[in-house]
CSV table of C-alpha atoms and ligand atoms in Angstrom, one decimal:
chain,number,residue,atom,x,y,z
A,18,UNK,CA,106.2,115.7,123.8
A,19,UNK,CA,109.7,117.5,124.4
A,20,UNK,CA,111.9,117.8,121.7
A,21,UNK,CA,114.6,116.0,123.7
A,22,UNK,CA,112.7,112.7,123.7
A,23,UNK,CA,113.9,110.2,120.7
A,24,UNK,CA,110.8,109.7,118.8
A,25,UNK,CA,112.1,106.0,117.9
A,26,UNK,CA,115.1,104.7,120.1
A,27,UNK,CA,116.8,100.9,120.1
A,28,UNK,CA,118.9,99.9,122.5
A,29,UNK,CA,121.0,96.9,122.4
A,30,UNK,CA,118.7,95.3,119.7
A,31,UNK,CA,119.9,91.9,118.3
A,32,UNK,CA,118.3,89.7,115.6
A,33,UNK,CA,119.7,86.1,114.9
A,34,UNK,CA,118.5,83.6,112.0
A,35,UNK,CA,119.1,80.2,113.2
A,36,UNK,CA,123.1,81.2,113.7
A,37,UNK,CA,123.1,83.9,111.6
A,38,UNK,CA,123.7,87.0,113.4
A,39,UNK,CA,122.0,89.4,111.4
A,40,UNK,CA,121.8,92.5,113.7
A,41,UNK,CA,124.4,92.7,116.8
A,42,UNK,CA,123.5,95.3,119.2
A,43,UNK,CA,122.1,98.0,117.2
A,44,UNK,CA,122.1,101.5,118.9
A,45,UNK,CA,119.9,104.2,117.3
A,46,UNK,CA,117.7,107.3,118.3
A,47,UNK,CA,115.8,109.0,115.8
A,48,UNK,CA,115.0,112.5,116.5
A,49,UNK,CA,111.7,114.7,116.1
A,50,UNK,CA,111.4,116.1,112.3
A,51,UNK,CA,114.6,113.9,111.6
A,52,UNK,CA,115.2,112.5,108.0
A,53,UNK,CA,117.2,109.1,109.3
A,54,UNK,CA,118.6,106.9,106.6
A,55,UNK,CA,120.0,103.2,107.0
A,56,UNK,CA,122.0,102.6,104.4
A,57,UNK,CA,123.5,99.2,103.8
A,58,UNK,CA,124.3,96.4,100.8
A,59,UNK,CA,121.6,93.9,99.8
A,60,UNK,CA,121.6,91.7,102.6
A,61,UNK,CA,123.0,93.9,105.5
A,62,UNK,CA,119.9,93.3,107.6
A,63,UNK,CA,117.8,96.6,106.7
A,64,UNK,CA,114.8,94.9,106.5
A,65,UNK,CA,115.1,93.0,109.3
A,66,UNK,CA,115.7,96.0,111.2
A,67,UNK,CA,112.4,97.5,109.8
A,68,UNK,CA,110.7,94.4,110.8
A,69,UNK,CA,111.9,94.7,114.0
A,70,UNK,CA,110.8,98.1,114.8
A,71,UNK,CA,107.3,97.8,113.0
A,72,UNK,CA,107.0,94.4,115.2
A,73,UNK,CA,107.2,91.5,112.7
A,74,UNK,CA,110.2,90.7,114.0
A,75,UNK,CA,110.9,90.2,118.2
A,76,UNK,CA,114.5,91.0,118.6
A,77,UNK,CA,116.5,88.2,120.2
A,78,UNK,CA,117.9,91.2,122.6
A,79,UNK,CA,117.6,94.9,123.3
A,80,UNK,CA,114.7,97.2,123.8
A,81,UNK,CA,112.9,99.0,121.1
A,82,UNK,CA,111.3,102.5,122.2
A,83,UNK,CA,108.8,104.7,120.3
A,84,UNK,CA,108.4,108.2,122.2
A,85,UNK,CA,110.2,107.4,125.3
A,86,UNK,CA,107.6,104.0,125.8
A,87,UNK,CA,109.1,101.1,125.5
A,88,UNK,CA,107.1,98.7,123.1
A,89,UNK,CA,109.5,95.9,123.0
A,90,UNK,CA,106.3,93.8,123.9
A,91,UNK,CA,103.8,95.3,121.8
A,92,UNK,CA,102.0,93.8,118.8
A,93,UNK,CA,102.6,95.5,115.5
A,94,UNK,CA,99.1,97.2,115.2
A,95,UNK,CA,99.5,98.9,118.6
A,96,UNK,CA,103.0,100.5,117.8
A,97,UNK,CA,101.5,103.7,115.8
A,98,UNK,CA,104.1,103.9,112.8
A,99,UNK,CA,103.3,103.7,109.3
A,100,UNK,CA,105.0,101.6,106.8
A,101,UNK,CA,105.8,102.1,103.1
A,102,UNK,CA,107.2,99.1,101.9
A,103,UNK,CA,109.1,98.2,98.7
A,104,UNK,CA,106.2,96.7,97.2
A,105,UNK,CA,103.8,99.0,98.3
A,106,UNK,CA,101.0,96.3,99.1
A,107,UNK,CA,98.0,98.5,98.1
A,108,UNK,CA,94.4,96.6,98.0
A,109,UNK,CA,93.8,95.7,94.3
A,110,UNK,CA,90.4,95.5,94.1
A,111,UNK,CA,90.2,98.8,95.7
A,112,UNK,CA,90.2,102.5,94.2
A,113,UNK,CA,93.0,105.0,95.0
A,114,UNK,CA,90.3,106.6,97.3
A,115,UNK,CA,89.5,103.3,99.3
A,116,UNK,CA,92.9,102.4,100.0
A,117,UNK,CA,94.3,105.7,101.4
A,118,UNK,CA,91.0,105.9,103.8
A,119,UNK,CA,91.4,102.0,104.2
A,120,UNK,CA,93.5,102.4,107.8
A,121,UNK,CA,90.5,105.4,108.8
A,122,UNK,CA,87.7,102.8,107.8
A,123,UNK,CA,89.5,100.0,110.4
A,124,UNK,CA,89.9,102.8,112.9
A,125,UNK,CA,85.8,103.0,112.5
A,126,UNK,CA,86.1,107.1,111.7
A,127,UNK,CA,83.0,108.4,109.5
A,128,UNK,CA,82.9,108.7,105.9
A,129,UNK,CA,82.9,112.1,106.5
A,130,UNK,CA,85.8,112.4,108.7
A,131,UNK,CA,87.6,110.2,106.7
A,132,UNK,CA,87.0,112.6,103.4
A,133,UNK,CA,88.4,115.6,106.1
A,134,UNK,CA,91.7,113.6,106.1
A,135,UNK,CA,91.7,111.4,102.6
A,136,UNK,CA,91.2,114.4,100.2
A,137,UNK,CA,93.8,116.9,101.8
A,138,UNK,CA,96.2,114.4,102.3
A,139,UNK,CA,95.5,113.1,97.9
A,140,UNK,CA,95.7,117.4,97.0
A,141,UNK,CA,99.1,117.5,98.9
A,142,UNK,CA,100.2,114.6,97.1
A,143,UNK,CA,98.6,115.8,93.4
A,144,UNK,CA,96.8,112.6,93.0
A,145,UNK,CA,93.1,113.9,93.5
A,146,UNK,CA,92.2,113.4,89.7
A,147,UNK,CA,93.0,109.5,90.0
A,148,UNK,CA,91.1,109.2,93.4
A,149,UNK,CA,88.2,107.0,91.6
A,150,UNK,CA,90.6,104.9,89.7
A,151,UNK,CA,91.6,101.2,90.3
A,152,UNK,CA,95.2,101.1,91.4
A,153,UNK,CA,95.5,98.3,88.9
A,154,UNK,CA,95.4,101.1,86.2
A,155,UNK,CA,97.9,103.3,87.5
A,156,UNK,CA,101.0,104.2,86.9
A,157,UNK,CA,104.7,103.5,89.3
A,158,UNK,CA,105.0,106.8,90.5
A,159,UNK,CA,100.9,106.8,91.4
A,160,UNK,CA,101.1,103.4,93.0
A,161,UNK,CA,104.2,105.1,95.1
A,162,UNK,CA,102.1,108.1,95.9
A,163,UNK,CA,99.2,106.4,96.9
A,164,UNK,CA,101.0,104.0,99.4
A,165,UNK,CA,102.3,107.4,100.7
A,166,UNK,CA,99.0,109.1,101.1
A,167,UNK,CA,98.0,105.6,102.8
A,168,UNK,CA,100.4,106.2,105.4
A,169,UNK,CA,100.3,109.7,105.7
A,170,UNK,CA,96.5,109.8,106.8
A,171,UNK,CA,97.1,107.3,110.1
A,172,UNK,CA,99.4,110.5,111.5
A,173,UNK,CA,101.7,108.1,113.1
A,174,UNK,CA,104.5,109.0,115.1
A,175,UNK,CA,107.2,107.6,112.6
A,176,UNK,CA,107.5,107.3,108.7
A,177,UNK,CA,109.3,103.7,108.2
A,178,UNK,CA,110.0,103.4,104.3
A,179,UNK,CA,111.5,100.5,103.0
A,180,UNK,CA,113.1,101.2,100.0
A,181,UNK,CA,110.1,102.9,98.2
A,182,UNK,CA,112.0,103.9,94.6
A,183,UNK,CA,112.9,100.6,93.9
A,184,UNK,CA,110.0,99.7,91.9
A,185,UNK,CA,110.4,102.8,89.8
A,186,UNK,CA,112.1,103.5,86.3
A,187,UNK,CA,115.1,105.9,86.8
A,188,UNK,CA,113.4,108.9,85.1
A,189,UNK,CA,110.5,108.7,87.3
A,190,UNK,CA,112.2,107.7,90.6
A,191,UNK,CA,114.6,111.1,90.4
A,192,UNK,CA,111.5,112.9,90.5
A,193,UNK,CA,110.0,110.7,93.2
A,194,UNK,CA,113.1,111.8,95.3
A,195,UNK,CA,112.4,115.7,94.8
A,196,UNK,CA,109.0,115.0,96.1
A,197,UNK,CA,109.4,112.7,98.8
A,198,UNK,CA,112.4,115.5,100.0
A,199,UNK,CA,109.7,118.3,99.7
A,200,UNK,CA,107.2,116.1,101.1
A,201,UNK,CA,109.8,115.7,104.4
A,202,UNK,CA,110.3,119.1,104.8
A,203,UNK,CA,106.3,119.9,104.5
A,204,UNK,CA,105.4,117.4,107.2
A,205,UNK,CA,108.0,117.9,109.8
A,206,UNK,CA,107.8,114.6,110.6
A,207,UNK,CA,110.6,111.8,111.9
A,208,UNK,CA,111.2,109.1,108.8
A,209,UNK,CA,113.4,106.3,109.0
A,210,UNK,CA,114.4,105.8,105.2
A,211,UNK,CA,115.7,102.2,104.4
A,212,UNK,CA,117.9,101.9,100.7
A,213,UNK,CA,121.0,100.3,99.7
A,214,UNK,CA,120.9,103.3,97.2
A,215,UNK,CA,123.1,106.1,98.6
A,216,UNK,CA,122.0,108.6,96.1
A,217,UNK,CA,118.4,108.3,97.3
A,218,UNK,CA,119.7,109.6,100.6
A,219,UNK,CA,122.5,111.6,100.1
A,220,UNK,CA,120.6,114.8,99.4
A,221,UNK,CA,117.4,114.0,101.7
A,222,UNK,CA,118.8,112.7,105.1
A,223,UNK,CA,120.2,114.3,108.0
A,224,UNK,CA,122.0,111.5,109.0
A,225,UNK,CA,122.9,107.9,107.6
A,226,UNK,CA,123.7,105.0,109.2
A,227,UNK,CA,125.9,102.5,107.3
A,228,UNK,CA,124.8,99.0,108.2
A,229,UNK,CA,127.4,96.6,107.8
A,230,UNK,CA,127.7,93.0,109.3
A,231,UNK,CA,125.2,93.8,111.3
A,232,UNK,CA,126.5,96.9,113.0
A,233,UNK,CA,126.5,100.5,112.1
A,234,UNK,CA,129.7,101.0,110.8
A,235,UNK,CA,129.0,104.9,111.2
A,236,UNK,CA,126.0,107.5,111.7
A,237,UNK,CA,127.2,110.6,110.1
A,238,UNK,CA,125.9,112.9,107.6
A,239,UNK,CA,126.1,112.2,104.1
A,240,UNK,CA,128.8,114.7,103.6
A,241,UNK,CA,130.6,113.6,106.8
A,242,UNK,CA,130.7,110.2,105.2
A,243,UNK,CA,131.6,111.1,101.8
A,244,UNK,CA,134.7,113.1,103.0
A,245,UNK,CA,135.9,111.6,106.5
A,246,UNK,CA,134.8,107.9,105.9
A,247,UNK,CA,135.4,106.3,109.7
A,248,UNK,CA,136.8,103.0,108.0
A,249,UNK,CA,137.8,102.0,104.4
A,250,UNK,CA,134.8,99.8,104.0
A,251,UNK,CA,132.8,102.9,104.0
A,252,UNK,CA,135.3,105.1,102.2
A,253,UNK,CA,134.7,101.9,99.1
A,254,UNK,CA,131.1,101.7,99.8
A,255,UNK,CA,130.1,105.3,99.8
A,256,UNK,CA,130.5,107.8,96.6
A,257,UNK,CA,130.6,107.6,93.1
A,258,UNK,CA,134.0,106.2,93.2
A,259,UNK,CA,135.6,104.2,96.1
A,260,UNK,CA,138.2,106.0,98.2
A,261,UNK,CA,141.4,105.9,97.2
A,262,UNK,CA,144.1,104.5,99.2
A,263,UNK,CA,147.8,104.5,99.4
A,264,UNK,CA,150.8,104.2,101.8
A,265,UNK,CA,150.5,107.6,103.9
A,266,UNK,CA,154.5,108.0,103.2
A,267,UNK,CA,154.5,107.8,99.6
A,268,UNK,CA,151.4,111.2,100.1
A,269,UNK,CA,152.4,112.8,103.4
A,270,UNK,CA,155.7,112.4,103.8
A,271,UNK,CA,158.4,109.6,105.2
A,272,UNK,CA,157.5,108.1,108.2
A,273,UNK,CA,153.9,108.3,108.3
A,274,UNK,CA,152.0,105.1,109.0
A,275,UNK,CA,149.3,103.6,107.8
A,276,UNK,CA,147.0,104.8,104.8
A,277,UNK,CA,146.3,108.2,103.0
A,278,UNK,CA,142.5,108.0,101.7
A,279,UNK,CA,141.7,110.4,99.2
A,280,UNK,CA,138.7,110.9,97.1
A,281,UNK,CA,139.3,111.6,92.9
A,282,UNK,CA,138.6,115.0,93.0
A,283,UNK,CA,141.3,115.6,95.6
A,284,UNK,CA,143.9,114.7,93.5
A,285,UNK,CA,145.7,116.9,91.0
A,286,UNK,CA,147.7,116.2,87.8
A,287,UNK,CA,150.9,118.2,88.1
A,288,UNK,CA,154.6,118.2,87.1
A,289,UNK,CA,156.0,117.2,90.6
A,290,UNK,CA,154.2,114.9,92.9
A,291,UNK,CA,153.4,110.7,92.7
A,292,UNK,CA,154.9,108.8,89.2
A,293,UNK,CA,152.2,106.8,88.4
A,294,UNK,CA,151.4,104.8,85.5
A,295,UNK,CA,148.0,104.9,83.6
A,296,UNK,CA,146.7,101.3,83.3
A,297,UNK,CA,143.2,102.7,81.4
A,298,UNK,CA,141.3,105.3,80.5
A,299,UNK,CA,137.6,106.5,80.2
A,300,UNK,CA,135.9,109.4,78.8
A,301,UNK,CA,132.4,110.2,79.8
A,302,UNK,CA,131.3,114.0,78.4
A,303,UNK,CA,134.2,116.2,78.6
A,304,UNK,CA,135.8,114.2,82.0
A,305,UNK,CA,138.2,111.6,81.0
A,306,UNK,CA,139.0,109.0,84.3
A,307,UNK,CA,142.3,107.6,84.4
A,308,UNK,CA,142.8,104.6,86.2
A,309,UNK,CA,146.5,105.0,87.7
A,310,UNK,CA,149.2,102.5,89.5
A,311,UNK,CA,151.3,103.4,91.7
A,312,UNK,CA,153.5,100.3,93.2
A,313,UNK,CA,150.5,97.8,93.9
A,314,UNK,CA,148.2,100.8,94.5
A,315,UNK,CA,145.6,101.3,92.3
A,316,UNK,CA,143.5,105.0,91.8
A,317,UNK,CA,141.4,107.0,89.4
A,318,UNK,CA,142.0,110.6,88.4
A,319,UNK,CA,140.0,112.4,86.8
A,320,UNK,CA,141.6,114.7,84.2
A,321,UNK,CA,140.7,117.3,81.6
A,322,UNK,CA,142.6,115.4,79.1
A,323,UNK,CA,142.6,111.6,77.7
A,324,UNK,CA,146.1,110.0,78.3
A,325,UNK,CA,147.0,106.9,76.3
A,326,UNK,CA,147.1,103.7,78.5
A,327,UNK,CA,151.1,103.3,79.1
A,328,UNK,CA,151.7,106.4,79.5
A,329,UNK,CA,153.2,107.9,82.8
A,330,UNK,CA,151.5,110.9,85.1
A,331,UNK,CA,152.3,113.0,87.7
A,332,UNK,CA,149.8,113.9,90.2
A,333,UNK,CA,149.4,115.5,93.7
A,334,UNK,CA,146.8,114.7,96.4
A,335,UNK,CA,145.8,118.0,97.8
A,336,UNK,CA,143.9,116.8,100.3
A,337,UNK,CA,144.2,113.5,102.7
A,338,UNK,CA,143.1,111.4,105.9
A,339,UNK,CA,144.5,109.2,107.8
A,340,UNK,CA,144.2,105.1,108.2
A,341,UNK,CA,145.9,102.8,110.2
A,342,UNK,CA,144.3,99.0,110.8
A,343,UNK,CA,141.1,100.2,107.9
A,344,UNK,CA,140.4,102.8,110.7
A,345,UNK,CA,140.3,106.7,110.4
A,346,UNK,CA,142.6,108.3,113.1
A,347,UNK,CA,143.3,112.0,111.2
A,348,UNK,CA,141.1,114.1,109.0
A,349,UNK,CA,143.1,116.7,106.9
A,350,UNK,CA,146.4,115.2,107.3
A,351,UNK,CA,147.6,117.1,104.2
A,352,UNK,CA,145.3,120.2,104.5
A,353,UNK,CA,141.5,120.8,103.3
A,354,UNK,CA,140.0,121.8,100.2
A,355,UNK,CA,138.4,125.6,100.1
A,356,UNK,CA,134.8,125.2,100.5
B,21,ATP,N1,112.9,85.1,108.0
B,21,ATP,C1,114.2,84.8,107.8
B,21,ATP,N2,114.7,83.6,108.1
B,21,ATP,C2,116.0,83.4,107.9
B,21,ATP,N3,116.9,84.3,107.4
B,21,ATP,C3,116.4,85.5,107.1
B,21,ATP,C4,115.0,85.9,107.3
B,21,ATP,N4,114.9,87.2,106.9
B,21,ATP,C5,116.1,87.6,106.5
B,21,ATP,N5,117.0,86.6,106.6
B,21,ATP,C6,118.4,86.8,106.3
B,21,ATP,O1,118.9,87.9,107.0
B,21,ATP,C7,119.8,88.6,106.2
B,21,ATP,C8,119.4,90.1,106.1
B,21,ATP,O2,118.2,90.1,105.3
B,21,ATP,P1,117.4,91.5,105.0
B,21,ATP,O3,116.2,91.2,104.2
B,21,ATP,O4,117.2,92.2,106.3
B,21,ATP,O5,118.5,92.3,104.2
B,21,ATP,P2,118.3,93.7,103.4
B,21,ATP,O6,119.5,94.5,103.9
B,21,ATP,O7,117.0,94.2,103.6
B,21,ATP,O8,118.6,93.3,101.9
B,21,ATP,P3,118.0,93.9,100.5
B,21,ATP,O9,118.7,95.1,100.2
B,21,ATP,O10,118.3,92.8,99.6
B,21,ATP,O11,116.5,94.1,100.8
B,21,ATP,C9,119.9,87.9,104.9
B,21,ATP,O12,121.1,87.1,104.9
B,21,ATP,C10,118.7,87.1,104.8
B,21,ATP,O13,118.9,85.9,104.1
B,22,MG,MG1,115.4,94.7,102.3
């Protein structure tokens, strides 16, 4: 198979509930060995996209292909992609061992082929001591590994996980995310990553797609969208912090239109620059978050030293782009920070 070839591609796809548009027109190719994240609020239509790939859900429109073969009309069993979903729907009457060989056994492999591919497959994922276990009597982060393992053994030609953390405690799920990165890199193998969690992806994917109203509002990387958000709405969604915004002349200069979008860390608390007064203030360790007004303009700085609400600051952005209608048009209107 050439590398060219999208391993998963959608073209035009379109998914309505009743009238309920849910997806409109969704364009996507995946790549080979590439880490693609959807990322999108509750209710964006991720899972419906999922569905739709997998073959739960027909799309209303568009054409779904899987290596260059279209499979629009296909049922779900003959699409060759492995599912992890959110819940992880293992077999509870089953042992760790008997679910992961569970899609070899319907496939009608030997016992002893299916021990070739089982026991490799549990070693890799540092479950082999729990192999004879019920997966009723094992922990989150197990149950996650072993829905992996399940889908790691069919070989398919794409990874679909739908948000796979979620059922974890946040301790545990920070390591789930090293692992399932490291996992990635070991398998060299395309994975289409679904989570309205941006800090699952953020380090793992090679490229997000913000779903919003049922469009991609952008496919960048995560930096890409972190720094030059393509509209506000992502610049707010995206980041620890939302973007903030101000009239581009009161930042750049008289006569600029539209918006200057900044992040927090661009701006700078110094003696000349924007008047601002600080409405509120936080401290968390040794970082103290101001939350400043300027006009009707609301932002945050963040600044080495607490300032008493009332009080008035100073600061500079340092660094800026460009908005007019909630649209990027400039990156760097004001210069880049050294990187
Ligand atoms: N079978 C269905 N019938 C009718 N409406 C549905 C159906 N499935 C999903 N929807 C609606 O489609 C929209 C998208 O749902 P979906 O489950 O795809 O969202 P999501 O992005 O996965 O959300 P979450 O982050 O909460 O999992 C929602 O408004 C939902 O109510
Ligand atoms: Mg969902």
């Amino acid at each position: 198979m050439p590398d060219n070839v999208p391993r998963l591609e959608l073209q035009g796809v379109s998914k309505k509930f009743g009238k309920t548009s849910v997806l409109d027109r969704i364009d996507l190719k995946v790549m080979e060995n590439e880490f693609f994240a959807i990322l999108g609020p509750s209710g964006s239509g991720k899972s419906t996209l999922l569905r739709t790939v997998i073959g739960i859900e027909r799309p209303d429109e568009g054409k779904i292909l899987i290596n260059g073969k279209d499979v629009t009309d296909l049922p779900a069993n003959k699409r060759n992609l492995s599912v992890v979903f959110q819940s992880y729907a293992l077999y509870p009457n089953m042992t760790v061992y008997q679910n992961i060989a569970f899609p070899l056994k319907m496939r009608h492999l030997t016992p002893e082929a299916i021990k070739k591919r089982v026991l490799p497959t549990a070693e890799r994922l540092g479950i082999t001591d729990i192999l004879q276990k019920n997966v009723t009597k094992i922990s989150g982060g197990q149950k996650q590994r072993t829905a992996l393992a399940r889908a790691l053994v069919r070989e398919p030609a794409i990874f679909l996980l739908d948000e796979p953390l979620s059922n974890l405690d946040a301790r545990v799920r920070f390591r789930a995310r090293e692992e399932l990165r490291s996992l990635q890199v070991g398998l060299r193998q395309s994975f289409v990553y679904v989570t309205h969690d941006q800090f699952e992806v953020s380090n793992i994917a090679n490229r997000v797609a913000v779903l919003h109203n049922g469009k991609f509002e952008q496919i960048s990387s995560f930096k890409e969208l972190y720094e030059y958000p393509e509209t506000k709405w992502v610049g707010d969604f995206i980041g620890n912090y939302p973007m903030n915004f101000l009239p581009a002349s009161m930042v750049a200069g008289d006569g600029t239109e539209g918006e200057a979008g900044f992040r927090t860390e661009w701006i700078e608390v110094s003696d000349s620059g924007i008047d601002c007064e600080v409405q509120s203030g936080e401290t968390v360790g040794d970082i103290n978050f101001l939350y400043c007004v300027k006009d009707d303009s609301h932002f945050i700085v963040k600044h080495d030293r607490y300032v008493e609400p009332g009080s008035r600051l100073k600061c500079s952005v340092g660094r800026c782009n460009l908005y007019v209608d909630g649209k990027l048009v400039k990156k760097d209107i004001l210069g880049q920070q050294q990187r």
